[in-house]
CSV table of C-alpha atoms in Angstrom, one decimal:
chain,number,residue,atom,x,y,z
A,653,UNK,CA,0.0,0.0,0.0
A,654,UNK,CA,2.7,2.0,0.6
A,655,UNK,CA,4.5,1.5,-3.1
A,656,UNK,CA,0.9,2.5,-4.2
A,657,UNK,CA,0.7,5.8,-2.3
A,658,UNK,CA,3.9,6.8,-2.9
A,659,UNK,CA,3.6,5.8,-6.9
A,660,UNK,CA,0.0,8.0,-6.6
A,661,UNK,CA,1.8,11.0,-5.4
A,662,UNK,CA,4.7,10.8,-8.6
A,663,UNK,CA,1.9,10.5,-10.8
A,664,UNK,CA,0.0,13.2,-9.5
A,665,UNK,CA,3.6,15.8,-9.4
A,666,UNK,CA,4.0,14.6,-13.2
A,667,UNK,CA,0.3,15.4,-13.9
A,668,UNK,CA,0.4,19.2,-12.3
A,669,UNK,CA,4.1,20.0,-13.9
A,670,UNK,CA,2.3,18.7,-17.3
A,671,UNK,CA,-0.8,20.6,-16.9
A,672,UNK,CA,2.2,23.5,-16.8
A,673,UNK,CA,3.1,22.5,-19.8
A,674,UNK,CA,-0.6,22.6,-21.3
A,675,UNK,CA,-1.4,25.8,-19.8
A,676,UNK,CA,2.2,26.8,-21.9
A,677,UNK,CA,0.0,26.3,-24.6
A,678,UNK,CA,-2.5,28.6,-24.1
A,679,UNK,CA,-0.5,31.3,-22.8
A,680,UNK,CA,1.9,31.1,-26.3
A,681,UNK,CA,-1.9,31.4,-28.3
A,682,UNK,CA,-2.9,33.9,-26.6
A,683,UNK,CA,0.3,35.9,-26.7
A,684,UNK,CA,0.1,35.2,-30.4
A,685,UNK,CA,-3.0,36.4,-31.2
A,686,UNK,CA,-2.5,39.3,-29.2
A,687,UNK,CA,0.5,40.3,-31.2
A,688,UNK,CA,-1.5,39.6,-34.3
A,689,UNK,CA,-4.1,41.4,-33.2
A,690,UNK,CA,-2.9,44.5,-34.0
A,691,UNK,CA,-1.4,43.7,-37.5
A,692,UNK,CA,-3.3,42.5,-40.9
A,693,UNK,CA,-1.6,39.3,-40.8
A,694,UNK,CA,-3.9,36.4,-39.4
A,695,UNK,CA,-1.6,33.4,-37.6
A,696,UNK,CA,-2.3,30.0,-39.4
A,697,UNK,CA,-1.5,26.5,-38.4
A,698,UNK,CA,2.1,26.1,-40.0
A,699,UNK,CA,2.1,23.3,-42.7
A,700,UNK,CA,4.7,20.8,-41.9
A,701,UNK,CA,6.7,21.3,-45.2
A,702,UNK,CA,7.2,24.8,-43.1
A,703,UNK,CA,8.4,23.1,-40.3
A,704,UNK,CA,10.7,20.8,-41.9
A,705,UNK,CA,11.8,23.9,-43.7
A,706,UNK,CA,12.5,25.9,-40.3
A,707,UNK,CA,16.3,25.9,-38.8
A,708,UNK,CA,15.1,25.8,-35.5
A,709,UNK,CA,13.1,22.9,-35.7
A,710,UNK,CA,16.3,21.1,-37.0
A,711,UNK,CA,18.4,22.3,-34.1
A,712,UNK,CA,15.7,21.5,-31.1
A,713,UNK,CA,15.7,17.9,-33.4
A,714,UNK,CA,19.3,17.4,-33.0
A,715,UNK,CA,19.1,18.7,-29.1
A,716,UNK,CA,16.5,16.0,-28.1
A,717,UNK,CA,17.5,13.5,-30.3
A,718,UNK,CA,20.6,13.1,-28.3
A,719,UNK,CA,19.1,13.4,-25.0
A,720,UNK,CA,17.6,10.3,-26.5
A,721,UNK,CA,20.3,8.7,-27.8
A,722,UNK,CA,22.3,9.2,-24.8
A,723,UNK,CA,19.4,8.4,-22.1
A,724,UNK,CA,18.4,5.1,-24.4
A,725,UNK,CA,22.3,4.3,-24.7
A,726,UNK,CA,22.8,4.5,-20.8
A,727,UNK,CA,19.7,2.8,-20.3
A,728,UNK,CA,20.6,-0.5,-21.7
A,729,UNK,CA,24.4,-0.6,-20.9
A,730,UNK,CA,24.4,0.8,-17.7
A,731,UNK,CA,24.6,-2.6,-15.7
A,732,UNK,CA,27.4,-4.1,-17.6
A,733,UNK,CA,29.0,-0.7,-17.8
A,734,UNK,CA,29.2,-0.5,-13.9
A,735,UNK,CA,30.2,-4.4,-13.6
A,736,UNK,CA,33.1,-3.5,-15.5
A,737,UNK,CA,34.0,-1.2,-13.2
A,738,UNK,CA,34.0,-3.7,-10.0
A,739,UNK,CA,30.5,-2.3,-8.8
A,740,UNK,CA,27.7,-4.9,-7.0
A,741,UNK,CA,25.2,-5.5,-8.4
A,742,UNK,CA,23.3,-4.5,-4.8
A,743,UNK,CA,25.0,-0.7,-5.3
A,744,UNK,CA,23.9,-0.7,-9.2
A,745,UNK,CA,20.4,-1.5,-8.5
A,746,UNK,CA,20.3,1.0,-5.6
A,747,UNK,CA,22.1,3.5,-7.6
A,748,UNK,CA,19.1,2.8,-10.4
A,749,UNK,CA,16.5,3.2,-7.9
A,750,UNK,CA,17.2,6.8,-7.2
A,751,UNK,CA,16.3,7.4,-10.9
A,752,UNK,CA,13.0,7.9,-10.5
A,753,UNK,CA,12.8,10.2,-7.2
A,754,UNK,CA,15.4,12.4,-9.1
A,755,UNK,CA,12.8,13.2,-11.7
A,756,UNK,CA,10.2,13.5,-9.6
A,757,UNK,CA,12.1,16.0,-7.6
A,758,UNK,CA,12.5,18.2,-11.3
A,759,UNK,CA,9.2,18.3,-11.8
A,760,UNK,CA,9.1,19.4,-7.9
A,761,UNK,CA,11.4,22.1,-8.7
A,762,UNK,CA,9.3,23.8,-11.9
A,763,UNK,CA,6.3,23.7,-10.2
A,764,UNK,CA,7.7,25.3,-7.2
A,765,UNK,CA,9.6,27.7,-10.0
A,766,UNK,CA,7.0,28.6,-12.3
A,767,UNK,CA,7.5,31.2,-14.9
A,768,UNK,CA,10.2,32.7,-13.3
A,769,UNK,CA,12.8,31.0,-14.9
A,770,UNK,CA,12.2,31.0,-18.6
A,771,UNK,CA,11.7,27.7,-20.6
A,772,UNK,CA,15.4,28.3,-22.8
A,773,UNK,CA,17.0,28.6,-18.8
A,774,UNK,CA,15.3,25.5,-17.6
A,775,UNK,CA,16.4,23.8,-20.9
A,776,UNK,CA,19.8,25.3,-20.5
A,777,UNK,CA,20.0,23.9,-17.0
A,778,UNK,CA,18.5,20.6,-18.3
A,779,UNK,CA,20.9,19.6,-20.8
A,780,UNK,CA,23.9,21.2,-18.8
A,781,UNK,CA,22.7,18.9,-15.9
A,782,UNK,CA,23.1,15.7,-18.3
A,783,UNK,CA,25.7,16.4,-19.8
A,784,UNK,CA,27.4,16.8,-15.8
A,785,UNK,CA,25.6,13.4,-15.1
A,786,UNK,CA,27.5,11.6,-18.0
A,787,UNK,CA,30.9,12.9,-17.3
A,788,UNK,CA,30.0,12.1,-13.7
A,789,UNK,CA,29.8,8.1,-15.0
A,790,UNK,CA,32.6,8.5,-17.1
A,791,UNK,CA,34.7,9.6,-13.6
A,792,UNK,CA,32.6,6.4,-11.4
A,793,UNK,CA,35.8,4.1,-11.5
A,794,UNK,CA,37.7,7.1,-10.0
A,795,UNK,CA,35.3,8.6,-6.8
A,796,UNK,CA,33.7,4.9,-6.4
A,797,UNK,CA,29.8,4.3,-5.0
A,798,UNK,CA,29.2,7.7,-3.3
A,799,UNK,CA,29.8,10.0,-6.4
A,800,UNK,CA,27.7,7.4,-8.2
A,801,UNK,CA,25.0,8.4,-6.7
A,802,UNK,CA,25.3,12.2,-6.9
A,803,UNK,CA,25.7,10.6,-10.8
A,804,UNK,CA,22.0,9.4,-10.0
A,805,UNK,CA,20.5,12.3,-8.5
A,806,UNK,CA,22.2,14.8,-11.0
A,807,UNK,CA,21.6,12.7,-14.5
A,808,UNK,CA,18.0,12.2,-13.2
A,809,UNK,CA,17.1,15.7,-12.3
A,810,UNK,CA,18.1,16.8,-15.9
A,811,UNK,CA,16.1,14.0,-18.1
A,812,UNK,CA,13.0,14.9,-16.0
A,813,UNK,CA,13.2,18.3,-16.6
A,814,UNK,CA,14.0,17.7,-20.6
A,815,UNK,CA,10.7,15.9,-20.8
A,816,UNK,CA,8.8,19.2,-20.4
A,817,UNK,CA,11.2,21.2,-21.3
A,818,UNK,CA,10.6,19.4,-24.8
A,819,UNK,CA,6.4,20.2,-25.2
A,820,UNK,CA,7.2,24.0,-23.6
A,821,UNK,CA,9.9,24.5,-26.6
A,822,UNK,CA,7.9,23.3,-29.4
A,823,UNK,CA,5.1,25.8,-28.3
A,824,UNK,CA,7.6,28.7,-27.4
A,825,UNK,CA,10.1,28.4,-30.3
A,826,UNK,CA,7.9,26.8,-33.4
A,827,UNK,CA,4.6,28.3,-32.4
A,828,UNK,CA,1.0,27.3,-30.4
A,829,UNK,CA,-0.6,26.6,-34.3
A,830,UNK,CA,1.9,24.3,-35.7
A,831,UNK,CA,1.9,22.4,-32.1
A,832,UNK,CA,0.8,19.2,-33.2
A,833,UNK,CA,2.4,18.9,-36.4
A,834,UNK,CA,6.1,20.2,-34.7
A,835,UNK,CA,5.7,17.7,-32.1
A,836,UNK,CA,4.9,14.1,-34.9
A,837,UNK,CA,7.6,15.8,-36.6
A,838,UNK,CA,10.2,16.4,-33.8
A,839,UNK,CA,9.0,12.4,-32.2
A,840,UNK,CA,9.7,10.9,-36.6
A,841,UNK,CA,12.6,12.5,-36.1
A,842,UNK,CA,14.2,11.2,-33.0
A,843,UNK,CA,12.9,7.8,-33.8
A,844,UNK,CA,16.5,7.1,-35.6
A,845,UNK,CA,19.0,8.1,-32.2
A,846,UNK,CA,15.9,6.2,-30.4
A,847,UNK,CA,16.6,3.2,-31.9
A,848,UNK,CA,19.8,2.9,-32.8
A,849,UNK,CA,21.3,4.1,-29.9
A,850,UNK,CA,21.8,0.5,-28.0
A,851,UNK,CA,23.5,-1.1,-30.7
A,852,UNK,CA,25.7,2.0,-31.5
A,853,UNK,CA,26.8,1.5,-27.7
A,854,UNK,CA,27.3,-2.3,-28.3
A,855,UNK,CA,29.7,-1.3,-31.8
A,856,UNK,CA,32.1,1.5,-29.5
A,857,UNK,CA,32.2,-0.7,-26.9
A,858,UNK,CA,33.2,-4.0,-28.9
A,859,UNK,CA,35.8,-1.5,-30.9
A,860,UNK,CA,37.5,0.0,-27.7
A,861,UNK,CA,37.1,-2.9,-25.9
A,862,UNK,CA,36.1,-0.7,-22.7
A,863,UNK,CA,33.0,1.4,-21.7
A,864,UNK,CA,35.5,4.2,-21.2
A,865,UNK,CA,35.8,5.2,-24.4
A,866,UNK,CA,32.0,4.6,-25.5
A,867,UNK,CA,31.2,7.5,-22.4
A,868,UNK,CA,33.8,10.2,-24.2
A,869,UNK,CA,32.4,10.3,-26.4
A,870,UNK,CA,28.7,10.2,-25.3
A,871,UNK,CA,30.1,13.6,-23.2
A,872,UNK,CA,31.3,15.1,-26.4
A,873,UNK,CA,27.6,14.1,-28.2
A,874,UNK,CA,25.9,15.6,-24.9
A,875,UNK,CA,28.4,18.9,-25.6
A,876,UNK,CA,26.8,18.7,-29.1
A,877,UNK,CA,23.2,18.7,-27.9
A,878,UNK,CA,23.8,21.5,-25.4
A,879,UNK,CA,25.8,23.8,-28.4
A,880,UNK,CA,22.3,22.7,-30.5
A,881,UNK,CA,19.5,23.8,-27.9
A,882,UNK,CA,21.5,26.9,-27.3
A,883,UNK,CA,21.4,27.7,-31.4
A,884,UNK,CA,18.3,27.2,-31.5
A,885,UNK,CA,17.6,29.6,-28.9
A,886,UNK,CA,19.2,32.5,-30.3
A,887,UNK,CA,18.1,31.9,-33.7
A,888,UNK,CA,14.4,32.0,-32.2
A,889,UNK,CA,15.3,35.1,-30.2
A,890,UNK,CA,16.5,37.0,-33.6
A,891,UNK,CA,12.8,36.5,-34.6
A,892,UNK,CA,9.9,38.5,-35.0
A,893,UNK,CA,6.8,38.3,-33.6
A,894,UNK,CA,5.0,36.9,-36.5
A,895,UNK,CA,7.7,34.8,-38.1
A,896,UNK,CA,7.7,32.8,-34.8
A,897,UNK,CA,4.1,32.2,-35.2
């Protein structure tokens, strides 16, 4: 009864920081029409060739697609990865179970936070966060089972932020009307780091012969995603009102 209660409460915390995320929604198409209001241009829904046509689509792409990559890469080879490294299986699993809390505690942290940290800062903390959290695994053989853990708490706090900082960007940066089609688009085109990203793991790893190597350069892919989001936000910012609708 316990796990129950405890599992009601996550779900409830994710349910309010998403119903952030929806009310993100309506704030952006009201802010747009507002701005529109005043102008003879009437917003539309964006067509999706205009999307796939839109720089700043690509770049939030190639930022999420390798929070993907990386999270579905870790995912898989964690275990092995730390049993290389001479850690229990009993520390692994507890390490692993901190995963979950560490989101919750994100989702904690933006309701508590609000709109007073934009949705490019909480993204910029985000990615910064993982990219901390794999360099932090890549360093586990040096500071043993205790920085492992602040590994844990760190690397989970970021992916559970980047899951709504993902829906908040697609309304902030591509625009409230081309919402649903930006969103299929951005999920069709992180399906390809989604599901290769195991095996890709598997290849560096056979190649190197050591899990050291395969986490370089997962730190320099999670530099790359960071460099992305932040193009992405300036491009957006050079904007005008109506070409961001």
């Amino acid at each position: 009864s316990r796990t129950n209660t405890a599992r009601g409460g996550a779900d409830s915390i994710d349910i309010a920081a998403r119903r952030c995320s929806l009310q993100g929604i309506g704030s952006a198409r009201q802010k747009q029409v507002a701005e529109s209001a005043g102008s003879d241009i009437v917003p539309a829904r964006k067509p999706l060739r205009q999307i796939a046509l839109d720089p700043v689509f690509w770049m939030l792409a190639a930022a999420f697609g390798v929070h993907t990559f990386i999270g579905n890469g870790i995912t898989f080879h964690v275990i092995p990865l730390l049993q290389e490294r001479g850690y229990a299986m009993g520390v692994i699993v507890a390490m692993l179970a901190m995963h979950g809390p560490s989101q919750v505690a994100a989702r904690i942290v933006l309701l508590l936070v609000g709109n007073r940290i934009s949705t490019a800062g909480f993204g910029y903390i985000a990615f910064s966060l993982m990219t901390v959290g794999v360099a932090l695994l890549g360093l586990s053989s040096v500071f043993g089972a205790a920085e492992l853990f602040v590994y844990a708490l760190i690397y989970g706090i970021g992916t559970g932020l980047l899951t709504l900082v993902r829906a908040n960007s697609v309304i902030e940066y591509l625009g409230a009307y081309g919402y649903g089609a930006a969103s299929g688009a951005l999920v069709i085109a992180m399906a390809l780091p989604r599901t290769t990203a195991a095996v890709v793991f598997a290849l560096l790893w056979q190649a190197s012969g050591s899990y050291d190597t395969v986490l370089w350069i997962a730190l320099l892919v999670s530099c790359a995603g960071l460099a992305a989001f932040g193009l992405a936000t300036r491009w957006h910012n050079r904007r005008t009102p109506i070409q961001g609708l």
